[in-house]
Coordinates of C-alpha atoms in Angstrom, one line a residue:
M1 CA -12.7 -60.1 -24.8
D2 CA -16.0 -59.2 -26.4
S3 CA -16.1 -62.6 -28.1
H4 CA -15.3 -64.6 -25.0
P5 CA -18.0 -67.1 -24.1
V6 CA -18.8 -65.7 -20.6
N7 CA -21.4 -68.4 -19.9
L8 CA -18.8 -71.2 -20.1
S9 CA -17.2 -72.2 -16.8
S10 CA -13.6 -71.1 -16.5
N11 CA -11.3 -69.4 -14.0
W12 CA -11.6 -66.1 -15.8
C13 CA -15.4 -66.3 -16.3
S14 CA -16.3 -64.2 -13.3
I15 CA -13.6 -61.6 -14.0
I16 CA -14.8 -61.2 -17.6
R17 CA -18.4 -61.0 -16.5
E18 CA -17.5 -58.2 -14.1
L19 CA -15.7 -56.3 -16.8
H20 CA -18.7 -56.5 -19.1
L21 CA -20.8 -55.0 -16.3
L22 CA -18.5 -52.0 -16.3
E23 CA -19.4 -51.2 -19.9
V24 CA -22.0 -48.6 -19.1
T25 CA -22.5 -45.0 -20.0
V26 CA -22.7 -42.1 -17.6
A27 CA -26.2 -41.3 -19.0
D28 CA -27.4 -44.8 -18.0
K29 CA -26.2 -44.2 -14.5
V30 CA -27.7 -40.7 -14.2
Q31 CA -31.1 -41.7 -15.4
G32 CA -31.6 -44.2 -12.6
V33 CA -31.1 -44.0 -8.9
V34 CA -27.4 -43.3 -8.1
S35 CA -27.4 -45.6 -5.1
S36 CA -28.3 -48.6 -7.4
S37 CA -24.7 -48.6 -8.6
F38 CA -23.2 -49.0 -5.1
R39 CA -22.0 -52.4 -4.0
R40 CA -23.8 -52.0 -0.6
P41 CA -26.5 -49.9 0.8
V42 CA -25.5 -46.4 2.1
R43 CA -25.1 -46.2 5.8
A44 CA -26.5 -43.5 8.0
G45 CA -24.4 -40.5 9.1
S46 CA -21.9 -38.9 6.9
E47 CA -22.4 -41.4 4.0
Y48 CA -26.1 -40.6 3.8
Q49 CA -25.3 -36.9 3.9
H50 CA -22.9 -37.2 1.1
L51 CA -25.5 -39.2 -1.0
T52 CA -28.0 -36.5 -0.3
D53 CA -25.6 -33.8 -1.4
L54 CA -24.8 -35.8 -4.6
N55 CA -28.5 -36.2 -5.5
L56 CA -29.0 -32.4 -5.1
L57 CA -26.1 -31.8 -7.5
M58 CA -27.4 -34.4 -10.0
E59 CA -30.9 -32.8 -10.2
S60 CA -29.5 -30.0 -12.4
V61 CA -27.5 -32.3 -14.7
S62 CA -29.0 -32.9 -18.1
L63 CA -27.1 -35.0 -20.7
S64 CA -27.7 -34.9 -24.4
H65 CA -28.1 -38.1 -26.5
S66 CA -25.2 -37.1 -28.8
C67 CA -21.8 -38.6 -28.7
D68 CA -19.2 -37.1 -26.3
I69 CA -17.0 -34.5 -27.9
W70 CA -14.1 -32.3 -26.7
I71 CA -14.9 -28.6 -26.5
Y72 CA -12.2 -25.9 -26.7
D73 CA -13.3 -22.3 -26.3
L74 CA -10.2 -20.3 -25.7
S75 CA -9.7 -19.2 -29.3
G76 CA -13.3 -18.8 -30.2
D77 CA -13.1 -21.0 -33.3
G78 CA -13.2 -24.3 -31.4
E79 CA -9.8 -25.5 -32.5
F80 CA -7.3 -26.7 -29.9
R81 CA -3.8 -25.2 -30.0
V82 CA -1.0 -25.9 -27.6
K83 CA 0.4 -22.3 -28.0
E84 CA -2.9 -20.8 -26.7
I85 CA -3.0 -23.2 -23.7
R86 CA 0.6 -22.2 -22.9
N87 CA -0.2 -18.5 -23.2
F88 CA -3.2 -18.9 -21.0
L89 CA -1.2 -20.7 -18.3
D90 CA 1.6 -18.2 -18.5
N91 CA -0.8 -15.3 -18.1
L92 CA -2.4 -17.1 -15.2
F93 CA 0.8 -18.0 -13.2
L94 CA 3.6 -15.8 -14.4
P95 CA 4.0 -12.2 -13.3
S96 CA 3.6 -9.6 -15.9
Y97 CA 5.5 -6.3 -16.3
A98 CA 4.6 -3.2 -18.1
D99 CA 8.2 -2.3 -19.3
A100 CA 9.8 -4.4 -22.0
T101 CA 13.1 -6.2 -21.4
R102 CA 16.0 -3.9 -22.3
W103 CA 19.2 -5.4 -23.8
V104 CA 22.4 -3.5 -24.5
K105 CA 24.8 -5.3 -26.8
Y106 CA 27.9 -3.3 -25.8
I107 CA 28.0 -4.9 -22.3
P108 CA 28.5 -8.5 -21.1
I109 CA 25.5 -10.8 -20.8
K110 CA 25.9 -11.0 -17.1
I111 CA 25.3 -7.2 -16.8
N112 CA 22.1 -7.4 -18.9
V113 CA 20.8 -10.3 -16.8
F114 CA 21.6 -8.4 -13.6
V115 CA 19.7 -5.3 -14.8
W116 CA 16.8 -7.5 -15.8
C117 CA 16.7 -9.0 -12.3
A118 CA 17.0 -5.6 -10.7
R119 CA 14.2 -4.1 -12.7
R120 CA 11.9 -6.9 -11.5
D121 CA 13.2 -6.8 -7.9
F122 CA 14.6 -10.4 -8.0
L123 CA 17.8 -9.5 -6.3
P124 CA 18.5 -10.8 -2.7
T125 CA 18.1 -7.5 -1.0
R126 CA 17.6 -7.5 2.8
V127 CA 13.9 -6.8 2.3
N128 CA 13.5 -9.7 -0.1
L129 CA 15.5 -12.0 2.2
S130 CA 13.3 -11.0 5.2
R131 CA 10.2 -11.8 3.2
R132 CA 11.5 -15.3 2.5
G133 CA 12.0 -15.9 6.2
F134 CA 15.7 -15.2 6.7
L135 CA 16.7 -13.8 10.0
L136 CA 19.0 -10.8 9.5
E137 CA 21.0 -8.8 12.0
S138 CA 19.9 -5.6 10.5
S139 CA 17.6 -4.3 7.8
S140 CA 19.4 -1.1 7.2
C141 CA 21.3 -0.2 4.0
P142 CA 25.0 -1.2 4.5
L143 CA 26.1 1.8 2.4
C144 CA 24.2 4.7 4.0
L145 CA 22.9 2.9 7.2
S146 CA 19.3 4.1 6.4
S147 CA 16.3 1.9 5.9
E148 CA 16.8 -0.4 2.9
K149 CA 13.3 -0.4 1.6
N150 CA 13.9 -2.1 -1.8
I151 CA 16.3 -2.4 -4.7
H152 CA 15.4 1.1 -5.8
H153 CA 17.0 2.5 -2.6
V154 CA 20.2 0.6 -3.2
L155 CA 20.6 1.7 -6.9
F156 CA 19.0 5.1 -6.7
G157 CA 18.1 6.5 -3.3
C158 CA 21.3 5.7 -1.4
G159 CA 23.8 8.6 -1.0
L160 CA 26.5 6.6 -2.8
A161 CA 24.3 5.9 -5.8
E162 CA 23.3 9.6 -6.0
N163 CA 26.9 10.7 -5.9
I164 CA 27.9 8.2 -8.7
F165 CA 25.0 9.3 -10.9
R166 CA 26.0 13.0 -10.5
R167 CA 29.5 12.2 -11.7
I168 CA 28.2 10.0 -14.6
C169 CA 25.9 12.8 -15.8
Q170 CA 28.8 15.3 -15.5
W171 CA 31.0 12.9 -17.5
W172 CA 28.4 12.5 -20.3
E173 CA 27.4 16.2 -20.1
L174 CA 23.8 15.3 -19.1
D175 CA 21.4 17.2 -16.9
W176 CA 21.3 15.3 -13.6
Q177 CA 18.2 14.8 -11.6
A178 CA 17.3 12.6 -8.6
F179 CA 15.7 9.2 -9.4
E180 CA 13.7 7.1 -7.1
S181 CA 13.0 4.1 -9.3
F182 CA 13.7 2.5 -12.7
L183 CA 10.4 4.1 -13.9
D184 CA 11.8 7.6 -13.2
W185 CA 15.1 6.7 -14.9
N186 CA 13.2 5.4 -18.0
Y187 CA 11.3 8.6 -18.3
W188 CA 14.4 10.8 -17.9
F189 CA 16.4 8.6 -20.3
S190 CA 13.7 8.8 -23.0
L191 CA 14.0 12.6 -23.1
I192 CA 17.7 12.5 -23.9
H193 CA 18.5 13.4 -27.5
L194 CA 21.5 11.4 -28.7
S195 CA 22.2 9.2 -31.7
S196 CA 21.0 5.6 -31.4
K197 CA 24.5 4.2 -30.9
V198 CA 25.7 6.9 -28.4
K199 CA 22.4 6.5 -26.5
A200 CA 22.9 2.7 -26.4
L201 CA 26.5 3.2 -25.1
S202 CA 25.2 5.6 -22.4
E203 CA 22.6 3.1 -21.3
G204 CA 25.4 0.5 -21.1
V205 CA 27.3 2.9 -18.8
F206 CA 24.3 3.2 -16.5
S207 CA 23.9 -0.6 -16.5
V208 CA 27.6 -0.9 -15.4
V209 CA 26.9 1.7 -12.7
W210 CA 24.0 -0.4 -11.2
W211 CA 26.1 -3.6 -11.4
S212 CA 29.1 -1.9 -9.8
I213 CA 27.0 -0.4 -7.0
W214 CA 25.4 -3.8 -6.2
G215 CA 28.9 -5.4 -6.2
F216 CA 30.2 -2.6 -3.9
R217 CA 27.3 -3.2 -1.6
N218 CA 28.0 -6.9 -1.3
R219 CA 31.7 -6.4 -0.7
T220 CA 30.9 -3.9 2.0
I221 CA 28.8 -6.6 3.7
Y222 CA 31.0 -9.7 3.3
N223 CA 34.6 -8.6 2.9
E224 CA 36.8 -8.2 6.0
M225 CA 38.3 -5.1 4.4
P226 CA 35.7 -2.6 3.2
P227 CA 36.1 -1.4 -0.4
R228 CA 37.3 2.1 -1.2
R229 CA 34.5 4.5 -2.3
S230 CA 37.1 6.8 -3.9
V231 CA 37.9 4.4 -6.7
L232 CA 34.4 3.2 -7.5
F233 CA 33.8 5.8 -10.2
D234 CA 37.1 5.2 -11.8
D235 CA 36.4 1.4 -11.9
I236 CA 33.1 2.1 -13.6
V237 CA 34.8 4.2 -16.3
S238 CA 37.5 1.6 -16.8
L239 CA 35.1 -1.3 -17.0
S240 CA 32.8 0.5 -19.4
F241 CA 35.7 1.5 -21.7
N242 CA 37.2 -2.0 -21.8
W243 CA 33.8 -3.7 -22.5
F244 CA 32.8 -1.2 -25.1
S245 CA 36.2 -1.3 -26.9
S246 CA 36.0 -5.1 -27.2
R247 CA 32.4 -5.0 -28.6
C248 CA 32.4 -2.0 -30.9
N249 CA 33.6 -2.1 -34.5
K250 CA 34.9 1.4 -34.2
T251 CA 37.5 2.8 -31.8
I252 CA 36.1 4.2 -28.6
T253 CA 37.7 7.5 -27.5

């Protein structure tokens, strides 16, 4: 295109001439009057006001005579890295949590994923559904009929949850105390002195407890026949024993 004889008459002559006119730098446009680049004069009214605002902005613009370069200043050394851009965007848009993700190898993956969601309040509690615009018949807890504030009430504050935790602590010969959140449970659990394997097994039991309470809650809401509370603890013990036995190298007694 650069070698095309634009002065010769041809069907493409005017098009190529217009393309050559587009070969201009930003500096050339800024140095002159901005309106000189327009195809027609600026009309009065909003167009003239926009041009005035543009001229005010351009007064503070000063371009150097060096070639254009890319500048990257996230790392401090001027080098561009995709990883740093990704970390920057993740920190900007993704929520952050102080507690690290906990994973117990003695229980199924679905239980670990459930506990991860529960710790971050991602479960469809009535409060969360209401926040998303769902119309609910009641906002009370289906297990104790009190106000269901958040997931912490379902898994810790509800009377059913407290009763189950008492029996679990009695089973494991642990000192029971009332919990109001996962933060309280984390602190209490960190003070327990057990071997690493036994402590991991006990954490697996508590994970099964949370998963069972949530399932019991859902069956209470959606099943025609409400589940029996008297067998919930026995179901937790049975599930824990079966899952541990299939995932441990040694026999569980």
